Structure formats: structure tokens, C-alpha cells
Coordinates of C-alpha atoms in Angstrom, one line a residue:
M1 CA -66.7 -25.4 17.6
K2 CA -65.2 -28.6 16.3
R3 CA -64.2 -26.9 13.2
M4 CA -62.3 -24.3 15.3
K5 CA -60.5 -27.0 17.2
Y6 CA -59.6 -28.7 13.9
N7 CA -58.2 -25.5 12.5
T8 CA -56.2 -24.9 15.7
Y9 CA -54.9 -28.4 15.5
I10 CA -53.9 -27.9 11.8
S11 CA -52.2 -24.6 12.7
H12 CA -50.2 -26.2 15.5
R13 CA -49.2 -29.0 13.2
C14 CA -48.1 -26.5 10.5
L15 CA -46.2 -24.4 13.0
L16 CA -44.5 -27.6 14.2
V17 CA -43.5 -28.6 10.7
I18 CA -42.2 -25.1 10.0
F19 CA -40.2 -25.1 13.2
L20 CA -38.8 -28.5 12.5
S21 CA -38.0 -27.6 8.9
A22 CA -36.2 -24.4 10.0
F23 CA -34.3 -26.4 12.6
I24 CA -33.3 -29.1 10.1
V25 CA -32.2 -26.5 7.6
S26 CA -30.3 -24.6 10.3
C27 CA -28.5 -27.8 11.3
A28 CA -27.8 -28.6 7.7
D29 CA -26.4 -25.2 7.1
N30 CA -24.2 -25.5 10.1
I31 CA -23.0 -28.9 9.0
R32 CA -22.4 -27.5 5.5
V33 CA -20.4 -24.6 6.9
D34 CA -18.4 -26.7 9.2
N35 CA -17.6 -29.3 6.5
M36 CA -16.7 -26.6 4.0
E37 CA -14.7 -24.3 6.2
A38 CA -11.0 -24.5 5.4
E39 CA -8.6 -24.7 8.3
G40 CA -5.3 -22.8 8.8
N41 CA -4.1 -19.2 8.6
F42 CA -5.3 -16.8 5.9
H43 CA -2.8 -16.7 3.0
I44 CA -3.0 -13.2 1.5
H45 CA -1.7 -12.8 -2.1
A46 CA -1.5 -9.4 -3.7
T47 CA -0.4 -8.1 -7.0
V48 CA -0.1 -4.5 -8.1
S49 CA -2.3 -4.0 -11.2
D50 CA -0.3 -1.0 -12.3
R51 CA 3.1 0.3 -11.4
I52 CA 4.0 0.8 -7.7
L53 CA 7.1 2.9 -8.2
S54 CA 7.0 4.7 -4.9
R55 CA 7.1 1.4 -3.0
G56 CA 10.2 0.2 -4.8
L57 CA 11.2 -0.4 -8.4
E58 CA 10.0 -3.5 -10.4
G59 CA 6.8 -3.6 -8.4
T60 CA 8.2 -4.8 -5.2
V61 CA 7.8 -3.3 -1.7
T62 CA 10.8 -2.3 0.3
K63 CA 11.4 -3.8 3.7
S64 CA 10.8 -0.5 5.5
D65 CA 7.3 -0.5 4.2
S66 CA 6.4 -4.1 5.2
A67 CA 4.6 -3.0 8.4
G68 CA 2.5 -0.5 6.5
Y69 CA 0.0 -2.9 5.0
R70 CA -3.4 -3.1 6.6
F71 CA -5.8 -6.0 6.3
S72 CA -9.5 -5.3 7.1
Y73 CA -12.0 -8.1 7.6
P74 CA -15.6 -8.5 8.9
A75 CA -14.9 -9.5 12.5
Q76 CA -18.5 -8.9 13.6
K77 CA -21.8 -8.3 11.9
D78 CA -21.7 -5.1 10.0
A79 CA -18.3 -4.2 11.6
Y80 CA -14.8 -4.4 10.3
H81 CA -11.5 -4.8 12.1
T82 CA -8.2 -3.6 10.7
T83 CA -4.9 -5.3 11.5
S84 CA -1.3 -5.2 10.2
C85 CA -0.4 -7.6 7.3
T86 CA 3.2 -8.6 6.5
F87 CA 4.4 -10.2 3.3
N88 CA 7.2 -12.6 2.6
S89 CA 7.8 -14.0 -0.9
G90 CA 4.4 -13.0 -2.1
T91 CA 2.3 -14.4 0.8
G92 CA 0.9 -12.2 3.5
L93 CA -0.1 -13.1 7.1
A94 CA -2.4 -10.9 9.2
T95 CA -2.5 -11.1 13.0
A96 CA -5.3 -10.5 15.5
T97 CA -4.7 -8.2 18.5
D98 CA -3.4 -11.1 20.7
G99 CA -0.8 -12.1 18.1
H100 CA -2.4 -15.2 16.5
F101 CA -2.7 -15.4 12.8
L102 CA -6.2 -14.8 11.4
T103 CA -8.3 -17.8 10.4
W104 CA -12.0 -18.2 9.4
A105 CA -12.7 -18.6 13.1
D106 CA -12.1 -14.8 13.4
V107 CA -14.7 -14.0 10.7
E108 CA -18.4 -13.6 11.3
N109 CA -20.6 -16.1 9.4
A110 CA -22.3 -14.5 6.4
V111 CA -23.6 -15.1 2.9
D112 CA -20.5 -13.6 1.3
Y113 CA -17.4 -11.9 2.5
T114 CA -15.4 -8.8 1.5
F115 CA -11.8 -8.4 2.6
L116 CA -9.8 -5.2 2.1
L117 CA -6.0 -4.5 1.8
D118 CA -4.2 -1.2 1.6
N119 CA -0.8 0.3 2.4
V120 CA -1.9 3.2 4.6
P121 CA -0.2 2.3 7.9
Y122 CA -2.4 4.2 10.4
N123 CA -5.0 2.5 12.5
N124 CA -7.1 5.5 13.6
N125 CA -10.5 4.4 12.3
V126 CA -12.8 7.4 12.5
T127 CA -16.5 6.8 12.1
D128 CA -18.8 4.3 10.3
E129 CA -19.1 6.8 7.5
L130 CA -15.3 7.1 7.2
Y131 CA -13.9 3.8 8.1
G132 CA -10.3 4.7 7.7
V133 CA -7.8 7.4 8.5
Q134 CA -8.2 11.1 9.3
F135 CA -4.7 12.3 8.5
S136 CA -2.7 14.4 11.0
D137 CA -0.7 17.3 9.8
K138 CA 2.4 15.1 9.7
E139 CA 0.6 12.4 7.8
K140 CA -0.8 14.9 5.3
Q141 CA 2.8 15.8 4.4
R142 CA 3.7 12.1 3.9
Y143 CA 1.0 11.9 1.3
A144 CA 1.3 15.5 -0.1
A145 CA 1.8 16.0 -3.9
G146 CA 5.3 15.3 -5.0
M147 CA 7.6 13.5 -7.5
D148 CA 6.9 9.9 -8.4
N149 CA 10.2 8.3 -7.8
E150 CA 11.8 5.7 -5.6
K151 CA 12.0 8.0 -2.6
A152 CA 8.3 9.0 -2.7
T153 CA 6.0 8.0 0.1
N154 CA 2.7 9.4 -1.3
D155 CA 1.6 6.4 -3.4
I156 CA -1.6 4.8 -1.9
V157 CA -2.8 1.4 -3.2
W158 CA -6.0 -0.4 -2.3
G159 CA -7.9 -3.5 -3.3
Q160 CA -10.7 -5.8 -2.2
C161 CA -11.2 -9.6 -2.3
K162 CA -14.7 -10.9 -2.4
V163 CA -15.5 -14.6 -1.7
T164 CA -18.8 -16.5 -1.3
S165 CA -17.7 -19.4 0.9
R166 CA -15.3 -20.4 3.6
E167 CA -13.8 -23.2 1.5
S168 CA -10.3 -21.7 1.1
V169 CA -7.9 -19.6 3.1
E170 CA -6.3 -18.2 -0.1
L171 CA -7.3 -14.6 -0.5
K172 CA -6.2 -12.9 -3.7
F173 CA -6.1 -9.1 -4.2
D174 CA -5.4 -6.8 -7.1
L175 CA -4.2 -3.5 -5.7
Y176 CA -5.0 -0.3 -7.6
H177 CA -3.5 3.2 -7.3
R178 CA -5.8 5.6 -5.5
M179 CA -3.8 8.8 -6.0
T180 CA -3.6 10.5 -9.4
R181 CA -0.6 11.1 -11.6
L182 CA 0.3 14.1 -13.9
S183 CA 3.1 14.8 -16.4
V184 CA 3.8 17.8 -18.6
H185 CA 5.4 17.6 -22.1
V186 CA 6.5 20.9 -23.6
T187 CA 7.2 21.2 -27.4
S188 CA 9.6 23.9 -28.7
S189 CA 11.2 24.6 -32.0
S190 CA 14.6 24.9 -30.2
A191 CA 16.8 22.1 -28.8
D192 CA 17.9 24.3 -25.9
E193 CA 15.3 27.0 -25.4
L194 CA 13.9 25.4 -22.2
K195 CA 17.3 24.2 -21.0
N196 CA 17.0 25.9 -17.6
A197 CA 13.2 26.5 -17.5
S198 CA 11.0 26.0 -14.5
V199 CA 7.5 24.5 -14.7
E200 CA 4.8 25.4 -12.1
L201 CA 1.2 24.4 -11.6
T202 CA -0.9 26.8 -9.6
K203 CA -4.1 26.6 -7.6
V204 CA -4.2 22.9 -6.9
I205 CA -4.8 20.9 -3.7
L206 CA -1.5 19.4 -2.5
C207 CA -2.5 17.5 0.7
P208 CA -5.2 14.8 1.2
E209 CA -7.5 15.0 4.3
N210 CA -8.5 11.3 4.8
F211 CA -8.6 7.8 3.4
N212 CA -11.6 5.5 3.5
R213 CA -10.6 1.8 3.8
L214 CA -14.0 0.5 2.8
T215 CA -14.1 2.3 -0.5
G216 CA -10.5 3.1 -1.2
E217 CA -11.4 6.8 -1.7
I218 CA -9.0 9.6 -0.8
G219 CA -10.7 12.8 0.4
V220 CA -9.7 16.4 0.6
A221 CA -10.7 19.0 3.2
A222 CA -14.2 20.6 2.9
D223 CA -12.4 24.0 2.7
P224 CA -9.0 23.0 1.2
L225 CA -5.9 25.0 0.7
Y226 CA -5.0 25.7 -2.9
E227 CA -1.3 26.1 -3.6
S228 CA 1.3 26.2 -6.3
I229 CA 3.8 23.4 -6.9
L230 CA 7.0 23.4 -8.9
L231 CA 7.0 20.4 -11.3
R232 CA 10.5 21.3 -12.3
K233 CA 13.1 23.6 -10.9
G234 CA 15.2 25.7 -13.2
E235 CA 18.6 25.1 -11.7
Q236 CA 19.5 21.9 -13.7
D237 CA 19.8 21.3 -17.4
W238 CA 16.6 20.1 -19.1
E239 CA 17.4 17.9 -22.1
S240 CA 14.9 17.6 -25.0
E241 CA 14.0 14.8 -27.3
P242 CA 13.8 15.5 -31.1
V243 CA 10.5 14.7 -32.8
A244 CA 9.2 15.2 -36.3
G245 CA 7.6 18.6 -36.9
E246 CA 4.5 19.4 -38.9
N247 CA 6.5 19.6 -42.0
V248 CA 8.8 16.8 -43.1
S249 CA 11.8 19.2 -43.2
T250 CA 11.3 20.5 -39.6
T251 CA 12.2 19.0 -36.3
N252 CA 10.6 19.9 -32.9
H253 CA 12.0 19.2 -29.5
V254 CA 10.0 17.8 -26.5
Y255 CA 10.9 18.5 -22.9
K256 CA 9.3 16.1 -20.4
T257 CA 8.8 16.6 -16.6
I258 CA 9.0 13.8 -14.1
P259 CA 5.5 12.5 -13.2
F260 CA 4.0 13.9 -10.1
I261 CA 1.5 12.3 -7.7
F262 CA -1.5 14.3 -6.5
P263 CA -4.5 13.6 -4.3
P264 CA -7.6 13.2 -6.6
Q265 CA -9.5 16.5 -6.8
R266 CA -12.0 18.7 -8.6
L267 CA -10.4 21.5 -10.7
R268 CA -12.1 24.8 -10.2
E269 CA -13.3 27.1 -13.1
G270 CA -12.9 30.8 -14.0
E271 CA -10.4 32.9 -12.2
E272 CA -9.7 29.9 -9.9
R273 CA -8.7 27.6 -12.7
P274 CA -5.2 26.0 -12.2
R275 CA -2.6 27.6 -14.5
L276 CA 0.6 26.1 -16.1
R277 CA 3.5 28.5 -15.9
I278 CA 6.9 28.0 -17.6
S279 CA 9.6 30.5 -16.7
M280 CA 13.0 31.0 -18.4
I281 CA 15.6 33.6 -19.2
E282 CA 15.3 35.2 -22.6
G283 CA 17.7 38.0 -23.6
G284 CA 18.8 38.4 -20.0
E285 CA 15.3 38.8 -18.7
Q286 CA 12.9 36.4 -16.8
V287 CA 10.0 35.6 -19.1
T288 CA 7.0 33.5 -18.0
Y289 CA 4.7 31.7 -20.4
S290 CA 1.3 31.0 -18.7
A291 CA -2.1 29.6 -19.6
A292 CA -5.1 28.2 -17.6
L293 CA -5.8 24.5 -18.0
P294 CA -8.5 24.1 -20.6
T295 CA -11.9 23.0 -19.5
A296 CA -12.1 20.4 -22.3
L297 CA -9.4 18.5 -24.1
T298 CA -8.9 16.1 -27.0
V299 CA -7.5 13.0 -25.3
T300 CA -5.9 9.9 -26.6
T301 CA -5.9 6.7 -24.5
A302 CA -3.1 4.2 -24.3
D303 CA -5.0 2.1 -26.9
G304 CA -4.9 5.0 -29.4
V305 CA -8.6 6.0 -29.1
T306 CA -9.1 9.7 -29.5
S307 CA -12.1 11.5 -28.0
S308 CA -13.1 14.7 -26.2
M309 CA -13.0 14.9 -22.4
Q310 CA -14.1 17.5 -19.9
L311 CA -11.1 18.3 -17.8
S312 CA -13.0 18.7 -14.5
R313 CA -10.9 16.8 -12.1
L314 CA -7.7 14.8 -11.5
T315 CA -9.0 11.2 -11.2
A316 CA -7.7 8.3 -9.0
G317 CA -5.6 5.8 -10.8
Q318 CA -5.3 8.0 -13.9
H319 CA -2.1 9.3 -15.5
L320 CA -2.8 12.6 -17.3
T321 CA -0.1 13.9 -19.7
L322 CA -0.6 17.5 -20.7
N323 CA 1.0 18.3 -24.0
V324 CA 1.7 22.0 -24.6
T325 CA 3.5 24.0 -27.2
L326 CA 5.6 27.1 -26.5
L327 CA 4.4 29.9 -28.8
H328 CA 6.1 33.3 -29.6
D329 CA 3.4 35.9 -30.3
G330 CA 5.2 39.2 -30.2
E331 CA 5.2 40.5 -26.7
K332 CA 2.6 38.1 -25.5
P333 CA 4.2 34.8 -24.7
M334 CA 1.7 31.9 -24.7
L335 CA 1.2 28.2 -24.2
E336 CA -1.0 26.2 -26.5
F337 CA -2.6 23.0 -25.2
R338 CA -2.5 20.1 -27.7
P339 CA -4.2 16.7 -27.4
A340 CA -3.5 15.2 -24.0
V341 CA -2.9 11.6 -23.2
V342 CA -5.0 9.8 -20.5
E343 CA -3.9 6.3 -19.4
R344 CA -3.7 4.1 -16.4
W345 CA -0.5 4.3 -14.5
K346 CA 1.9 2.6 -16.8
D347 CA 1.2 -1.1 -16.7
L348 CA 4.4 -3.2 -16.3
G349 CA 2.4 -6.4 -15.7
S350 CA 1.3 -7.8 -12.3
H351 CA 4.1 -7.8 -9.8
T352 CA 3.9 -9.9 -6.6
I353 CA 4.5 -7.9 -3.4
V354 CA 7.6 -9.0 -1.6
A355 CA 7.8 -7.3 1.8
N356 CA 9.6 -9.0 4.7
K357 CA 8.8 -7.9 8.2
A358 CA 11.9 -8.0 10.3
G359 CA 12.1 -11.6 11.5
I360 CA 13.4 -15.2 11.1
Y361 CA 11.9 -17.0 8.1
D362 CA 14.1 -20.1 7.7
A363 CA 16.8 -22.1 9.5
S364 CA 19.7 -20.1 7.9
N365 CA 18.5 -16.9 9.4
L366 CA 19.2 -17.8 13.0
P367 CA 23.0 -18.4 12.6
E368 CA 23.2 -15.2 10.6
L369 CA 21.4 -13.3 13.3
I370 CA 23.7 -14.8 16.0
M371 CA 26.8 -13.8 14.1
A372 CA 25.6 -10.3 13.5
Y373 CA 24.4 -9.9 17.1
N374 CA 27.8 -10.9 18.5
L375 CA 29.7 -8.6 16.0
L376 CA 27.4 -5.7 17.2
K377 CA 28.3 -6.4 20.8
Q378 CA 32.0 -6.6 20.0
A379 CA 32.2 -3.6 17.7
T380 CA 34.5 -0.8 18.8
D381 CA 34.1 1.8 16.1
E382 CA 30.9 3.6 14.9
N383 CA 31.0 2.3 11.4
S384 CA 31.2 -1.4 12.5
K385 CA 28.4 -0.8 15.0
K386 CA 26.2 0.8 12.4
E387 CA 26.7 -2.0 9.9
S388 CA 26.1 -4.7 12.5
H389 CA 23.1 -3.0 13.9
R390 CA 21.6 -2.8 10.4
K391 CA 22.0 -6.6 10.0
V392 CA 20.5 -7.4 13.4
A393 CA 17.6 -5.1 12.7
R394 CA 16.6 -7.5 9.8
Y395 CA 15.4 -9.9 12.4
G396 CA 13.7 -7.8 15.1
T397 CA 13.6 -4.5 17.0
E398 CA 15.5 -2.9 19.8
K399 CA 13.9 -1.1 22.8
E400 CA 15.8 0.3 25.7
G401 CA 18.8 -1.9 24.8
K402 CA 16.9 -5.2 24.6
W403 CA 16.2 -6.9 21.3
T404 CA 13.0 -8.7 20.4
F405 CA 13.3 -11.1 17.4
N406 CA 10.3 -12.3 15.4
L407 CA 9.9 -16.0 14.5
F408 CA 7.8 -16.7 11.4
A409 CA 8.7 -20.4 10.8
N410 CA 9.3 -23.7 12.6
L411 CA 13.1 -24.3 12.8
E412 CA 14.9 -27.5 13.6
F413 CA 18.6 -28.1 14.3
P414 CA 18.7 -31.9 14.8
N415 CA 22.3 -33.0 14.6
E416 CA 25.9 -31.9 14.2
N417 CA 25.5 -31.1 10.5
A418 CA 22.5 -28.8 11.2
S419 CA 23.6 -27.4 14.6
L420 CA 24.3 -23.9 15.7
D421 CA 28.0 -23.5 15.7
E422 CA 27.9 -20.1 17.5
L423 CA 25.6 -18.9 20.3
F424 CA 24.6 -15.4 21.5
C425 CA 27.3 -13.8 23.6
D426 CA 24.7 -12.5 26.1
N427 CA 21.0 -13.0 26.9
N428 CA 19.7 -9.5 26.4
F429 CA 17.1 -10.6 23.9
T430 CA 13.8 -12.4 23.6
F431 CA 11.5 -13.8 20.9
N432 CA 8.0 -13.2 19.6
M433 CA 7.2 -16.9 18.6
Y434 CA 3.9 -16.2 16.8
G435 CA 2.9 -19.9 17.4
H436 CA 6.2 -21.3 15.9
S437 CA 8.9 -23.3 17.6
I438 CA 12.6 -23.9 17.5
T439 CA 13.8 -27.5 18.0
I440 CA 17.5 -28.0 19.0
D441 CA 18.9 -31.5 19.5
G442 CA 15.4 -32.9 19.9
M443 CA 14.2 -30.4 22.4
E444 CA 11.3 -28.2 21.2
Y445 CA 11.1 -24.6 22.5
K446 CA 7.7 -22.9 21.8
D447 CA 6.0 -21.3 24.8
N448 CA 9.1 -21.7 27.0
V449 CA 10.8 -18.6 25.5
Q450 CA 13.2 -18.0 28.5
E451 CA 14.4 -21.5 28.3
L452 CA 15.1 -21.0 24.6
V453 CA 17.0 -17.8 25.3
D454 CA 19.1 -19.7 27.9
R455 CA 19.7 -22.5 25.5
L456 CA 21.0 -20.0 22.8
T457 CA 23.2 -18.1 25.2
Q458 CA 26.9 -19.0 25.6
N459 CA 27.3 -18.5 29.4
S460 CA 24.0 -20.3 30.1
Q461 CA 25.3 -23.6 28.6
P462 CA 26.6 -26.4 31.0

């Protein structure tokens, strides 16, 4: 009996020690987290690891696309929230639903953290299996296959940032293309044979079905529609580039299509295999050269490495260039596939994203806004109104005749040399302050938005 009591005593002592140890470690962890947690708003930095042509030349993002970026973060255990992210001069800020900028206080404590960034502007998260967007018919057309040029809207980029502590608010992303890219280069012995030729690719999927924010994957429908797409219409001249032929004395001519963006997809086999079709007028008649895409290709990478590849799919982030030669074989026109080129979307270096949400970012913006606003109100002809409206729209949005301007910096106008020479001609506007303030002649306006509007309006002044 004594031994049992002794064992019980030891057990209680052990449990007490374990409990106290766990308590001390827990407190120590909390102290460590608190001491190491950086204060302030998240600063989101993103570079495009490849070219981002459809979001603006030279790797930049146009202003109209600034509201399209989405930042996803672990707001609760095993759950992500997605919010808009706007960039200015390479630094992005993301806001919670109540408008405050996100900080570590909004993120669930964990061993490590994964943040996500993409440029798909829709918020309709579907299920845990597909945390992202189920495209509507309209959205499918936005991301449908099409030319890769400055007017395109179908380029999707995605990236993740993983950190193991809360020591910094600087989050750095590399964004990668999640669509696929395809070009066709046609070789002919003639400098003008394909001058007005059309190029068509048949039996491919043109529209994506969904986008998964957690993985960056773009999906197609379970039973997708396979269609044809014109890679080049025949109405315009198609100029060739001379290249050396197989013999020193001969010269061939290469015709290049504009690159096209497609959703990633599997290529079917047999009779359902996609075909390349080139049509032109020969001897007054329409002639079509056609061949199915080969199932295997000799490929050369951008580094000059040549190997064999199964052409089973169009892969995300890949730029596939199909090289074909136009052959004349009696009455059976043919296309011969030559070694293809597989590379990442052409790398122009890392480009910082610059995307301004409509808003006021420094002290010079407010006088510019006031001048444009007053010109808009005074404009009498449509052209003047349109131009002034465009300038005012740089700083905010209009709804039912009333403007709302976004403030993304603390502004100060302390004296005559830094004062506002002109004021708004009416008070049909307001501000989203986003935690910032405007100080005029020593008076700070932050939460008192109506007082700020009165102070900035001509007929409200004493």
C-alpha cells in the first residue's frame, strides 16, 4: 500500500512538472512570438519572372488592372481569405473587409506561413478542393485563347511567398505565367508564297473552366468543347524572313505567327488529334496544307539542349514554337514538322509591378485633382468633359454623380508655400481615408471626413 501511495505521489509530481514545463514553454513561445512580430502593414513586393506582355509592355501593369490583383492569406486555421491588393511603385497593400491594411494581427499563428498572389480579379471562392474561381461564361471569354499582345486580357500570373516567422512585414513574390503560349513558324522556298495565307489550329480547348488560387492551376471542363482557332487571318500581307537553306547556295524564307495564349490542356490522340492547317490561293484556287500535330517531337530548349519530347499537352508557363516546312508533293500538299523549340515565356528579366489604384499618393496629387475636378464641372463641350473626367478618375470613382477619392498617404499643407491655391467648386465628393490624414494649416483631418470636405470647398470657407 505504501508503495502504491509513493507511486501515486511520483505520478502527481511528474504530471505537475510536465504541466509547469508546458506552461513555461507556452509562455516562452508567446513571449518569443510577441517580441519577434514585426509591426506595421504588410508590404507586398512582386516581380514577374517571365514576360507579362498582356498586362502592359516592359513588365508593368496598367492602371486599369490594378484592382485585379488578389492577395490570399491564412486568416484562420486551415482557412484562407482573399482580398484585393493594389500596387504603387512596386509596393502592394492589401486591405481587410473593413478597409484596414493587413498586418500580422490578421494572420493565424502557425509554424510557417504561405501567402498567395494572383491577377484573377474575381472573389467567388468555390470549395475547399477548389479555392478560387469558377469562371462564368463572360469570364471564360475574358481568358479564352487569343493573341498575346498589349490588348490581351487572358494572361494569368500566380506566385506564393513562404515565410517561417513573423519577424518582417516584407513579403516578396515571384509571379509565374499559368497559361501556355504557342507560336508557328512556317518555312517555304519562296519569299511570297505564304503572303496571304491563313493558319488554323483545330480541335483544341479555347476556354478555361476555373482557377485554383492555392495551387495556381487552371482547369478545363470535364467535358470540354474542342474548337478551331485562326492563328493568322489571310487578309493582310505576311512578310517572311530569309534564312540559309540546307545548301550554301539556297535561301529559305520563314513566316512567323504572333504568339497565342491558350489554357493548359491535354492533346488528344488519333482522329481527335489537333491539326495545323495552312490555306492559300494557288493558281486561282484555294489550297489547304494540313497535318496532325506529331505525338513526339525533337525539341530544343532556350539553352540549346536538344532532346525528344512527347507532345501530349500544352503546359503552363511553356512557350512552344512549332516549326513546319511547306512541301509540294504532286497533288498532295503536306506539312512537315521539324524540331520544335520549347522555352519559358521569353525572359526579359525581373520587372517590378507598378499598378496604381485610383487615389492620392502624395501632396502634389491633391491640387492636381482639385484643378481637374473644377475643369470638369465647368466644361461645356463633350471633349473637354471627357478629358477632365479621365483626369479626375485617376483619383477615385463616381457613383450617381458623387465622387469618392481614395487617400493612400498622409498629406500636409503647413504654410503659404505649401498651401492649396485652389479649392473644390462644390462639395459633391468624399474621401476613403484608409487610416491616413490631411493636415491643413495645422489642422488634422482624419476621421472627420465631412469637416475635410467643407474645408476643401470654396463656398464653405469663411
